[in-house]
Short mmCIF file of C-alpha atoms in Angstrom, two decimals:
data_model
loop_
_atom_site.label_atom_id
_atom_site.label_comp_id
_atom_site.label_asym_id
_atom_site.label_seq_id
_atom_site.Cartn_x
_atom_site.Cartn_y
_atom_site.Cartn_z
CA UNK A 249 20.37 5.82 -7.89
CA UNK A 250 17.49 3.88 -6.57
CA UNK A 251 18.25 3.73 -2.44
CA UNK A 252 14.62 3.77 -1.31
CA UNK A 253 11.92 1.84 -3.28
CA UNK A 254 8.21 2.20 -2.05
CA UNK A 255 6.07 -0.53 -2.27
CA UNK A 256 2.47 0.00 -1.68
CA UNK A 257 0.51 -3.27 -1.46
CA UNK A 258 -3.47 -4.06 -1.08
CA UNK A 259 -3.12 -7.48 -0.62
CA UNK A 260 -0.51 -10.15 -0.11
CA UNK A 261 -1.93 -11.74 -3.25
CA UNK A 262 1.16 -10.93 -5.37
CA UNK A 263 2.56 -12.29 -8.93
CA UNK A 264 5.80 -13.57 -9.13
CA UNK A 265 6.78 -11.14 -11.56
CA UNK A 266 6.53 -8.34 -9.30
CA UNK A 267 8.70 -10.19 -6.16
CA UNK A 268 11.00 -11.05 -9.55
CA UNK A 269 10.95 -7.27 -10.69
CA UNK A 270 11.35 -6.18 -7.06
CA UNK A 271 14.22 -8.22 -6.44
CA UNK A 272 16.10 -7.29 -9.63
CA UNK A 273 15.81 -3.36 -9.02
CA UNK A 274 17.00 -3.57 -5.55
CA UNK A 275 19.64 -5.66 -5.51
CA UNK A 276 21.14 -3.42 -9.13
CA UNK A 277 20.61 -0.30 -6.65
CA UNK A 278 21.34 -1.65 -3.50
CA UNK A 279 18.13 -0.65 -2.65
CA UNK A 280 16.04 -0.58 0.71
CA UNK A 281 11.87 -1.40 0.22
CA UNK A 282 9.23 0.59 2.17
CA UNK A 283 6.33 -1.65 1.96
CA UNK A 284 3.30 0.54 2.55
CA UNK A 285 -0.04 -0.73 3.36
CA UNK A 286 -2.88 2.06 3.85
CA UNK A 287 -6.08 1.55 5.31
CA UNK A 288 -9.86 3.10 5.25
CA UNK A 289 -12.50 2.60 8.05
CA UNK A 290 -15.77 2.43 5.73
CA UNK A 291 -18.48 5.09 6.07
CA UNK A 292 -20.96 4.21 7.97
CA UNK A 293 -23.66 6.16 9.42
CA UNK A 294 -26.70 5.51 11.41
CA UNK A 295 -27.91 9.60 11.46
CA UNK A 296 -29.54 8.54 15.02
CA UNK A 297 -28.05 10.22 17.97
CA UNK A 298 -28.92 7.16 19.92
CA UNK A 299 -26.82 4.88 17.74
CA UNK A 300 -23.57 6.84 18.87
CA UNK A 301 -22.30 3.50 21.63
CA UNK A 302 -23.03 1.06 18.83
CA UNK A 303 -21.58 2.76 15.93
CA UNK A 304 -18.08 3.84 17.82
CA UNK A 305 -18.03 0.30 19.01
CA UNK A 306 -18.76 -1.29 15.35
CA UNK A 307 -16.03 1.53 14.18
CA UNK A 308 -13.46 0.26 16.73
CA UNK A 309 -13.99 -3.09 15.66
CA UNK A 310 -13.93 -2.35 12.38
CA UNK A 311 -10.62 -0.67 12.57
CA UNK A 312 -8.83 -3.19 14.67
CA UNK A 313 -9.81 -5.74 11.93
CA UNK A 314 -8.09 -3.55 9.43
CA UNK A 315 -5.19 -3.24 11.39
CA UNK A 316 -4.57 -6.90 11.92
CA UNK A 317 -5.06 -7.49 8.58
CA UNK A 318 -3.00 -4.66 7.33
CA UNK A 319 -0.18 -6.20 9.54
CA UNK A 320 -0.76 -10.00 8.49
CA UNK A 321 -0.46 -8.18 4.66
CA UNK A 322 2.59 -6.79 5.20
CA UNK A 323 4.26 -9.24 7.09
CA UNK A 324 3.54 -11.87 4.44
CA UNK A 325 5.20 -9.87 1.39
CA UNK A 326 7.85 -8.55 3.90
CA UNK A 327 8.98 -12.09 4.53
CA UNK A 328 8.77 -13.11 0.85
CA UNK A 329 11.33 -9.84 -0.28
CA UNK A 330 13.33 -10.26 2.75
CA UNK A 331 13.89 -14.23 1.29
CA UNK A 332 15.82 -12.73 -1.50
CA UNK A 333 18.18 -10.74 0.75
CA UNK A 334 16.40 -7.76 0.62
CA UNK A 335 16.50 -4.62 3.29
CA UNK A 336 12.80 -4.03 4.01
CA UNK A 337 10.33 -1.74 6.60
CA UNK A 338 7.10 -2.39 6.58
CA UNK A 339 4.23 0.84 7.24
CA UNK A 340 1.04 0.98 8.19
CA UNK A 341 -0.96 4.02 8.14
CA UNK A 342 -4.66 4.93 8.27
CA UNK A 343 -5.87 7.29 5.61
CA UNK A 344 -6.69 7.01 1.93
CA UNK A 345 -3.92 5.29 0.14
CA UNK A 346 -3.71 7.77 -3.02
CA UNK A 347 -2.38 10.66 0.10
CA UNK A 348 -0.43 8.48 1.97
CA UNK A 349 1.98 7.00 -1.02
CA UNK A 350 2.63 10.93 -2.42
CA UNK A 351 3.55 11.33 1.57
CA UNK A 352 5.23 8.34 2.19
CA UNK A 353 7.63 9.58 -1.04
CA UNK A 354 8.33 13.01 0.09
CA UNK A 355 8.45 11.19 4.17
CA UNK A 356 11.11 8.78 3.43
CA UNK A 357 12.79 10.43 0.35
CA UNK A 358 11.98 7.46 -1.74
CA UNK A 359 13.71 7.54 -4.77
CA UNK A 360 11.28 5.02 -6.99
CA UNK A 361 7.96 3.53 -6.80
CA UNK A 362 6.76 0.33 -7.48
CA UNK A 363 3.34 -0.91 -7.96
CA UNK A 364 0.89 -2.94 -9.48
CA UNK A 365 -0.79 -0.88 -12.30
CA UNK A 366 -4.18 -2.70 -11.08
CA UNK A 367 -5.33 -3.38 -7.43
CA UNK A 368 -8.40 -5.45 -6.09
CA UNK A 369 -11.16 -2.43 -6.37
CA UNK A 370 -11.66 -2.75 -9.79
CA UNK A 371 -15.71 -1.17 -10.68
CA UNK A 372 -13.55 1.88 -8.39
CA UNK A 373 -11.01 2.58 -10.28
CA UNK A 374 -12.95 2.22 -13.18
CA UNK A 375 -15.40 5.27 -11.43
CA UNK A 376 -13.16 7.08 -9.46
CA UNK A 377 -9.85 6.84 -11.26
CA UNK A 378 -6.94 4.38 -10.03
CA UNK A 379 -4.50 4.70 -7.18
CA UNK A 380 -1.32 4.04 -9.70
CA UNK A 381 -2.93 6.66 -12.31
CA UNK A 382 -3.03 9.59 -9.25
CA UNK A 383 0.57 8.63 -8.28
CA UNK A 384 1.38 9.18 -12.18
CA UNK A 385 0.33 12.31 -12.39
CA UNK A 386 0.74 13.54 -8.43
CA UNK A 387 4.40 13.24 -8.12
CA UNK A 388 8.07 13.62 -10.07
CA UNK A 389 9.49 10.47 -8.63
CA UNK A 390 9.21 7.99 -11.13
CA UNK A 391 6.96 5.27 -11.28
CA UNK A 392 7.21 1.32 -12.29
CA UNK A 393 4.04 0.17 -12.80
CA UNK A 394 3.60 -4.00 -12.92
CA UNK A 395 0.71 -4.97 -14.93
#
């Protein structure tokens, strides 16, 4: 029923009631986990042409710092599922996270999502709406939200 479970993660900061839920879900279904961590370079704009070197380097910088922390993320919770037996890949992709878990589900014909139903970016959710609400109401997999 449940083959492929997406996980989308922010941090590595995790309760043990979500490795518990994980863990209980996939090994009923036989499940595999796609553990997806997405990543945003920040806005940031200097509006002076002679600023372009120092702003592509700060950008570059600021990316690779993402990226090594995206990695140390997902490594961390990937070794904690895998200690309960567990089939996992791990993805990291750069774009806002909202777009990448609706095309991670279609991408890897995932069959379930599960996800905390509150990340770290709390004042944003609060203004912009939250990442689990838009995968609510942006897809027809269904959705196990971990409060």
């Amino acid at each position: 029923m449940f083959n492929k479970i997406l996980f989308p993660v922010e941090s590595s900061d995790l309760s043990h009631r979500v490795y518990q839920t994980l863990k209980e879900i996939s090994e009923k279904y036989n499940s595999e986990i796609l553990i997806l961590h997405g990543y945003e370079n920040p806005d940031i704009n200097y509006g002076h042409p002679t600023a372009t070197f120092s702003y592509n380097n700060l950008r570059n910088e600021i990316e690779s710092n993402l990226v090594e922390e995206g990695k140390s993320i997902l490594n961390k919770v990937k070794k904690e599922i895998e200690s309960f037996g567990i089939k996992t890949t791990t993805i990291l992709k750069k774009g806002d996270i909202k777009s990448l878990i609706i095309e991670c589900i279609t991408s890897e014909s995932c069959d379930l999502v599960i996800m905390s139903s509150r990340g770290n970016k709390k004042i944003k959710n609060l203004l912009l709406g939250s990442v689990s609400n838009y995968v609510l109401h942006h897809t027809k997999c269904p959705v196990f939200l971990i409060h």
